[in-house]
CSV table of C-alpha atoms in Angstrom, one decimal:
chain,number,residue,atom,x,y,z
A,1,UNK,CA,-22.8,-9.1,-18.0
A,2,UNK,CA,-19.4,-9.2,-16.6
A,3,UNK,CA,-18.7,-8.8,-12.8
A,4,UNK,CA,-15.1,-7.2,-14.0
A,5,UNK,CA,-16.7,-4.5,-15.2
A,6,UNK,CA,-17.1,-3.2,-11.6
A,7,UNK,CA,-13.8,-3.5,-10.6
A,8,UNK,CA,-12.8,0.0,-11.4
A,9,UNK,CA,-15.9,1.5,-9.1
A,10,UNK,CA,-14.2,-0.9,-6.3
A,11,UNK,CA,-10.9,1.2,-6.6
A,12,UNK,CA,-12.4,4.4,-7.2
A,13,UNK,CA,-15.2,3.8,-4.2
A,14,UNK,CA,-12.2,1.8,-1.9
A,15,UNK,CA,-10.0,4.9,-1.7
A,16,UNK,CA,-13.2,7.2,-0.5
A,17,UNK,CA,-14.4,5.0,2.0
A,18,UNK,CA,-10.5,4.3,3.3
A,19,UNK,CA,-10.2,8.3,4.0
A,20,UNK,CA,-13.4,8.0,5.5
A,21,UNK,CA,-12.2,5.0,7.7
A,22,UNK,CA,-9.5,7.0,8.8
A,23,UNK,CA,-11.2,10.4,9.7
A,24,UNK,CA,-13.9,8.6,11.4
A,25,UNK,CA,-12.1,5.3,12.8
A,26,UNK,CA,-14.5,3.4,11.4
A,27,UNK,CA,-13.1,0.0,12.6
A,28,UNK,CA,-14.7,-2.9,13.3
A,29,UNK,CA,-11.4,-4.2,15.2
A,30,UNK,CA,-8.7,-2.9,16.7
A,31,UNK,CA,-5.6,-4.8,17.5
A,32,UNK,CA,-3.2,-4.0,20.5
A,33,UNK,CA,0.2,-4.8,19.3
A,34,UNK,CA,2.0,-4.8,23.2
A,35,UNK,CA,-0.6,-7.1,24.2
A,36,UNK,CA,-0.8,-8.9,21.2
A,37,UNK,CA,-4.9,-8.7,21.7
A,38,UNK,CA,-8.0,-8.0,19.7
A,39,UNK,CA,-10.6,-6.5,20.5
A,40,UNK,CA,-14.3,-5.4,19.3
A,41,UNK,CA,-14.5,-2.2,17.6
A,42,UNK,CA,-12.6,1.1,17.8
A,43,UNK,CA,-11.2,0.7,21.3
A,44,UNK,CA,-8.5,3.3,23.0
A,45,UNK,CA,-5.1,2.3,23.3
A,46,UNK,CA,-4.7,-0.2,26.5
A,47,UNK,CA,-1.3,-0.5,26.8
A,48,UNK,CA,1.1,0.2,23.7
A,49,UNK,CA,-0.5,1.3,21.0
A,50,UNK,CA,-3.8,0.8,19.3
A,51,UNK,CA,-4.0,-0.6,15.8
A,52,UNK,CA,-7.0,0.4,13.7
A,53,UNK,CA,-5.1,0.2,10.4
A,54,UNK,CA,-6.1,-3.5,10.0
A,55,UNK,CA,-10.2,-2.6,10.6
A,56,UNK,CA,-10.0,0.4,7.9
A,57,UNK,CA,-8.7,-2.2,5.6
A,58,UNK,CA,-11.6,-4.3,6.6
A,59,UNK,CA,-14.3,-1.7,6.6
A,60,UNK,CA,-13.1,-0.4,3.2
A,61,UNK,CA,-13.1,-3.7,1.4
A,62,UNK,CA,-16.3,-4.5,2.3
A,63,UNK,CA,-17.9,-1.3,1.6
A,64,UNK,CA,-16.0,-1.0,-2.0
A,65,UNK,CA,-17.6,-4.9,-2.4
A,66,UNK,CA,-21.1,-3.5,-1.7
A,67,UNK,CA,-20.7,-0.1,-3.8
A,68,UNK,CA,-19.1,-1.9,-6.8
A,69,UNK,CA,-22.0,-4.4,-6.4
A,70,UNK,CA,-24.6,-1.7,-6.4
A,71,UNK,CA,-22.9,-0.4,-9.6
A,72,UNK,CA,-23.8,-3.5,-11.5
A,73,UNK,CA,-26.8,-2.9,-11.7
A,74,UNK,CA,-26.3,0.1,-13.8
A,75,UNK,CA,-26.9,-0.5,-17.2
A,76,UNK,CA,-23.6,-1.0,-18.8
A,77,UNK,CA,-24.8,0.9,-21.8
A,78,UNK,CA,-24.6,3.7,-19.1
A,79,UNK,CA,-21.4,2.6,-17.2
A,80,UNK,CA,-19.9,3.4,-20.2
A,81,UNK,CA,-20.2,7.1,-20.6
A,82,UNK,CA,-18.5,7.9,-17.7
A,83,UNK,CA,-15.0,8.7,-17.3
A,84,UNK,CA,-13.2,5.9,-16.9
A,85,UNK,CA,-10.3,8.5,-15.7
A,86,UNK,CA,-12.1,8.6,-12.2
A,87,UNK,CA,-10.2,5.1,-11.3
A,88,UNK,CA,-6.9,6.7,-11.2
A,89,UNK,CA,-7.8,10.9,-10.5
A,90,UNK,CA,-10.3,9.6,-7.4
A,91,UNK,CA,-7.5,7.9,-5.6
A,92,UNK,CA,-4.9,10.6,-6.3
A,93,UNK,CA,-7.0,12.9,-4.8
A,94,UNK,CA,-7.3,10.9,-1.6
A,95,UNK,CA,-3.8,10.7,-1.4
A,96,UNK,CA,-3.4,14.3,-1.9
A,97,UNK,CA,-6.0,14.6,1.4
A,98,UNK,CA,-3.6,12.5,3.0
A,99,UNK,CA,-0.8,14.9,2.1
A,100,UNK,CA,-2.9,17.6,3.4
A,101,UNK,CA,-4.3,15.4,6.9
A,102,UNK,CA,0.0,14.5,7.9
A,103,UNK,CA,1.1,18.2,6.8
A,104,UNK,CA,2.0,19.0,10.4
A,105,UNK,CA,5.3,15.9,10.5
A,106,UNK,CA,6.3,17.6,7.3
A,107,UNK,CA,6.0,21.6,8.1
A,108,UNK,CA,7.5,21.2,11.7
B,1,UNK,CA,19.9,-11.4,28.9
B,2,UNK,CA,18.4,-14.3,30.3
B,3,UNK,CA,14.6,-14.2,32.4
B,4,UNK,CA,12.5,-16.9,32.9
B,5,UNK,CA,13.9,-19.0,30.7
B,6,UNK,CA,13.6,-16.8,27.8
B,7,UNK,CA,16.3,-15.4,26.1
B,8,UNK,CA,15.5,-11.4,25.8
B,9,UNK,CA,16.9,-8.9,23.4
B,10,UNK,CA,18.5,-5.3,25.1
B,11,UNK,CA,14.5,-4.3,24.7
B,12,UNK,CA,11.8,-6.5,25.3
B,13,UNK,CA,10.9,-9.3,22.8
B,14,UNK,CA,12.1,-12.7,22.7
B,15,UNK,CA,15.1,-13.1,20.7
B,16,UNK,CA,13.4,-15.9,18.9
B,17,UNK,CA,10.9,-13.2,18.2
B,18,UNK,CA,13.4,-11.0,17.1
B,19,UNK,CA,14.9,-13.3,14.6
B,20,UNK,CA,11.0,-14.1,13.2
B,21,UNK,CA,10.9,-10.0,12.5
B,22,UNK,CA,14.4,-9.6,11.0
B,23,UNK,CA,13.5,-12.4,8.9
B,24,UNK,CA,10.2,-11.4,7.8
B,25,UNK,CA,11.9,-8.0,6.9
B,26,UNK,CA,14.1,-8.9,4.5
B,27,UNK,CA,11.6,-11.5,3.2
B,28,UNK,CA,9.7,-7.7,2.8
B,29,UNK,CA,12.4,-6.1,1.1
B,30,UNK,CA,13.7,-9.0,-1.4
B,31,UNK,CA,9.9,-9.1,-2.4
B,32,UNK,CA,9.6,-4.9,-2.5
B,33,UNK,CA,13.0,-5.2,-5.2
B,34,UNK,CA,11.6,-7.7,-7.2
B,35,UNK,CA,7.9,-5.7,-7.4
B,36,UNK,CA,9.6,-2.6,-8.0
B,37,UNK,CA,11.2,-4.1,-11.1
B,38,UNK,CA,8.2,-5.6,-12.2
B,39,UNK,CA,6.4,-2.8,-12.3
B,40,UNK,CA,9.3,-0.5,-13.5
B,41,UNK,CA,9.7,-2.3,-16.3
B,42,UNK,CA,5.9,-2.1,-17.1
B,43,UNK,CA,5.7,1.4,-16.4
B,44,UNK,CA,8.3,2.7,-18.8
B,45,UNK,CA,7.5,0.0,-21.3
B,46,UNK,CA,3.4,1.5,-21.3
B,47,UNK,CA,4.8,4.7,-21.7
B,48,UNK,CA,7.9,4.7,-23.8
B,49,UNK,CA,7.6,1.4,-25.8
B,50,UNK,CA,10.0,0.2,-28.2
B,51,UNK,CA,8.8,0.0,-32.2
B,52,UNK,CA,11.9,-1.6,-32.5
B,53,UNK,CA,14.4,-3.7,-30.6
B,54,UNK,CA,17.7,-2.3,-31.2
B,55,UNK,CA,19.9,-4.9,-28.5
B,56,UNK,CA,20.8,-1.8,-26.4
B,57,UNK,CA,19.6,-1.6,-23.1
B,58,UNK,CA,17.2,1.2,-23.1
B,59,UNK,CA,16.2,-0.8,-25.8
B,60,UNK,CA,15.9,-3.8,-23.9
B,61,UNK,CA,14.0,-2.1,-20.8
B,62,UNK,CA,11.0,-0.3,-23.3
B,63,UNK,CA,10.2,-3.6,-25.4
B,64,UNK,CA,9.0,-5.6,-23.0
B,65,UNK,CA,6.0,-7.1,-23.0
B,66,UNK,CA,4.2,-4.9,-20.4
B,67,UNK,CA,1.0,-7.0,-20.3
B,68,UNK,CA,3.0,-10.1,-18.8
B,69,UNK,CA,4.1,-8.5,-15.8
B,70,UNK,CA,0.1,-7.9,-14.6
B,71,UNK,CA,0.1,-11.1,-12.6
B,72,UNK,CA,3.2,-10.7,-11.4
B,73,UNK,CA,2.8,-7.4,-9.9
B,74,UNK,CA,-0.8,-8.5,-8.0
B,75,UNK,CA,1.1,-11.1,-6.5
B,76,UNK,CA,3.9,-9.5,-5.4
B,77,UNK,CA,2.0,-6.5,-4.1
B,78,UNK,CA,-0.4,-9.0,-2.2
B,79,UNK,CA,2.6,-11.0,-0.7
B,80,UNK,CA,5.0,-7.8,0.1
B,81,UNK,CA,1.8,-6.2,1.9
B,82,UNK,CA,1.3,-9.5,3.8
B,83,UNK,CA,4.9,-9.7,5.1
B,84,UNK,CA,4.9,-5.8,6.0
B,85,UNK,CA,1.7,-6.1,7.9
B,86,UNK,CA,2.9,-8.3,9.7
B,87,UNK,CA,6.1,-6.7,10.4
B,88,UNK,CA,4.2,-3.4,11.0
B,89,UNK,CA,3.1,-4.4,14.6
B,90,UNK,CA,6.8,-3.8,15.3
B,91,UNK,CA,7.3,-0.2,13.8
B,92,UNK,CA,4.0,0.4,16.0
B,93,UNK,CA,5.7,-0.6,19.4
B,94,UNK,CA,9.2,-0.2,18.9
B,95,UNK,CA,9.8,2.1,16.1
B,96,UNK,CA,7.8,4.8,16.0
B,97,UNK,CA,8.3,5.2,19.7
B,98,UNK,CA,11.7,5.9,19.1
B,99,UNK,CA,10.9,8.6,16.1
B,100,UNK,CA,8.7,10.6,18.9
B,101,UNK,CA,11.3,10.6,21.0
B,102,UNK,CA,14.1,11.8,18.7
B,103,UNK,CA,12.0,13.9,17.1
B,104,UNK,CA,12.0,12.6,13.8
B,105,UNK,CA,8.6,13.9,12.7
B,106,UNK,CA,9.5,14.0,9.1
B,107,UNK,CA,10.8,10.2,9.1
B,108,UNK,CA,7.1,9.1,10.8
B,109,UNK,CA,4.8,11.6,8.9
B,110,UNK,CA,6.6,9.9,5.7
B,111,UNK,CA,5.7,6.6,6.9
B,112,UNK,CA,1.9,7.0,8.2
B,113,UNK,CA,1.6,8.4,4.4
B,114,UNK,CA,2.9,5.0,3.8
B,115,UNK,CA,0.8,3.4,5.6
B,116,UNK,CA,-2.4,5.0,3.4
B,117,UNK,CA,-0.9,4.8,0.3
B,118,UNK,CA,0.1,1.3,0.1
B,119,UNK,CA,-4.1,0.8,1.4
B,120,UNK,CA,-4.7,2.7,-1.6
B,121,UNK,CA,-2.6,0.7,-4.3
B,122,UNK,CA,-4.2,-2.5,-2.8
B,123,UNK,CA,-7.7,-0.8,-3.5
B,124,UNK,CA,-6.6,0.3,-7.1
B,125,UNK,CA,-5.2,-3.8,-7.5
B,126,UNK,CA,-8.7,-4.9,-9.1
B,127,UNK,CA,-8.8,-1.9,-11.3
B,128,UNK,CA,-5.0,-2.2,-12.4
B,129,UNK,CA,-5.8,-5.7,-13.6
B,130,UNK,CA,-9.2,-5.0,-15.3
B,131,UNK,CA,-7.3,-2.6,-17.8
B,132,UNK,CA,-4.6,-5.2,-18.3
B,133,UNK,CA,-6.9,-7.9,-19.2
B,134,UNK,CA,-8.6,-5.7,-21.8
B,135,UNK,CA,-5.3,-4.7,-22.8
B,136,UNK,CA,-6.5,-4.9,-27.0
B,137,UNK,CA,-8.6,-1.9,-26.7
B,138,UNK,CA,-6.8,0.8,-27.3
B,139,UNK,CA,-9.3,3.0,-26.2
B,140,UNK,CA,-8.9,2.2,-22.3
B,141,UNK,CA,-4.9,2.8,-23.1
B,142,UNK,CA,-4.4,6.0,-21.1
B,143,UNK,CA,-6.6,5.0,-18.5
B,144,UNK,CA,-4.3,1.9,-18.2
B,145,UNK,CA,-1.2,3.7,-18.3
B,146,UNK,CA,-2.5,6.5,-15.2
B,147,UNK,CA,-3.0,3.3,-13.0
B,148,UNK,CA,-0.1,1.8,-13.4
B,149,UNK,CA,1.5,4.5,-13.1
B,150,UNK,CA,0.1,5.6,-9.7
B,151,UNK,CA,0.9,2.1,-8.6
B,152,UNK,CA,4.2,2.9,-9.5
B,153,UNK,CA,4.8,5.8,-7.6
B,154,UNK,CA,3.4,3.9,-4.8
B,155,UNK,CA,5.3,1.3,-5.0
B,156,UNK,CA,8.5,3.7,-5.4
B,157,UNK,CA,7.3,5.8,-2.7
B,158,UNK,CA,6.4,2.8,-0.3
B,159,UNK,CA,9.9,1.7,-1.0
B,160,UNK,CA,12.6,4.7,-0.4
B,161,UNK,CA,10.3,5.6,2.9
B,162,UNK,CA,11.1,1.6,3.9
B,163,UNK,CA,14.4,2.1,3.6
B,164,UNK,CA,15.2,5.6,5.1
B,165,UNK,CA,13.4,4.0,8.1
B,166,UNK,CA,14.9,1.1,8.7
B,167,UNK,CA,18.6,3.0,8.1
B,168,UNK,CA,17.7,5.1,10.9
B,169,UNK,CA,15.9,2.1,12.9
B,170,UNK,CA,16.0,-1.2,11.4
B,171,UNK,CA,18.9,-4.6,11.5
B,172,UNK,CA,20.9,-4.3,14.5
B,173,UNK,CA,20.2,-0.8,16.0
């Protein structure tokens, strides 16, 4: 059995849980750039601005390590059968949510 | 301006700060040429390759060996997102501020998609090379070609929105 093989769920699964991050601030870490400080969690902005971008990178990784784990345990005679076009439609569909979440700079 | 014994820049950083970020953003944009070659070249020679190489340049540009630029590409995606994270604390204080105020909203909505797409890319990073390694299958091909693709247009996308940025607020404004 080949760890590799559970690379593309990591993609597909990071993209997901990165939206998610983002709607929900789901960061374990926030990093306030004027002050150059961390701090614990999803804090407000202190003085400057906030950072959460680092955390959702965090948060993301390791849930896409845990979900991509998970998936190993699927039988790769099953793995197989599924489209392995998820890997790259997933992701542009996030990115199109993206499009969608920033419309307001672009229909000012 | 001199205070404290620090010399200060018109804003507020250090000028030895200063110097650090200019640095670290050309460091970012020599490394964001060279990946957007590297990939380039993969991405038209995955879609449009050569049978035969003729000596022309088109020619030239579709027979390369698209599989050898895999490594390449992870690394220099890694490194350039490295350096602009770094460099990204910057466009948060300084930057940005200065798009609000000018109303630029088009300018900073182009660069929070930035933001999430490069995140993206670097998620899709495991995925891009686990097609490349298999590249003897021909039945993964597509797949393979939609990913590198889509890092492409990152990568393309991740690059233009760079640049438009720092023209309006980047060296020496």
């Amino acid at each position: 059995m080949s760890i590799a093989r559970a690379f593309p769920v990591f993609s597909a699964a990071f993209a997901v849980i990165y939206l998610a991050c983002v709607q929900y601030n789901l960061a374990p870490f926030t990093y306030h750039a004027e002050l150059m400080q961390w701090g614990l969690g999803a804090q407000p902005p202190r003085q400057g601005p906030a950072m959460y971008w680092y955390g959702w990178l965090t948060t993301s990784t390791l849930g896409a390590t845990a979900v991509a784990a998970l998936s190993l345990a699927v039988p790769a005679s099953l793995a197989k059968r599924v489209w392995p076009g998820f890997v790259w439609l997933i992701p542009l569909g996030v990115i199109a949510v993206f499009v969608y979440i920033l419309r307001g700079y672009f229909l000012r | 301006m001199l205070a404290c014994g620090q010399e200060f820049e018109a804003g507020h950083r250090p000028l030895g700060e200063t110097r650090v970020l200019t640095v670290l953003l050309i460091v970012h944009s020599l490394m964001a040429v060279a990946l957007l070659g590297a990939i380039t070249h993969q991405t038209v020679g995955v879609w449009w390759p050569a049978k035969k190489r003729t000596g022309s340049f088109v020619s030239s540009l579709r027979s390369v060996p698209s599989m050898t630029y895999t490594n390449a590409v992870i690394v220099l995606f890694i490194l350039t997102m490295i350096v602009g994270s770094i460099i990204y604390t910057e466009y948060r204080v300084s930057i940005r501020v200065t798009l609000q105020d000018y109303r630029m909203y088009v300018p900073e909505g182009a660069f929070e998609l930035k933001e999430h797409v490069a995140s993206i890319a670097l998620g899709l990073l495991p995925a891009y090379w686990y097609y490349w390694r298999q590249s003897l299958s021909q039945d993964r091909a597509t797949t393979r070609a939609m990913v590198t693709t889509l890092v492409a247009c990152i990568v393309w996308y991740n690059f233009l929105v760079g640049h438009v940025v720092n023209n309006i607020r980047g060296f020496g404004s």
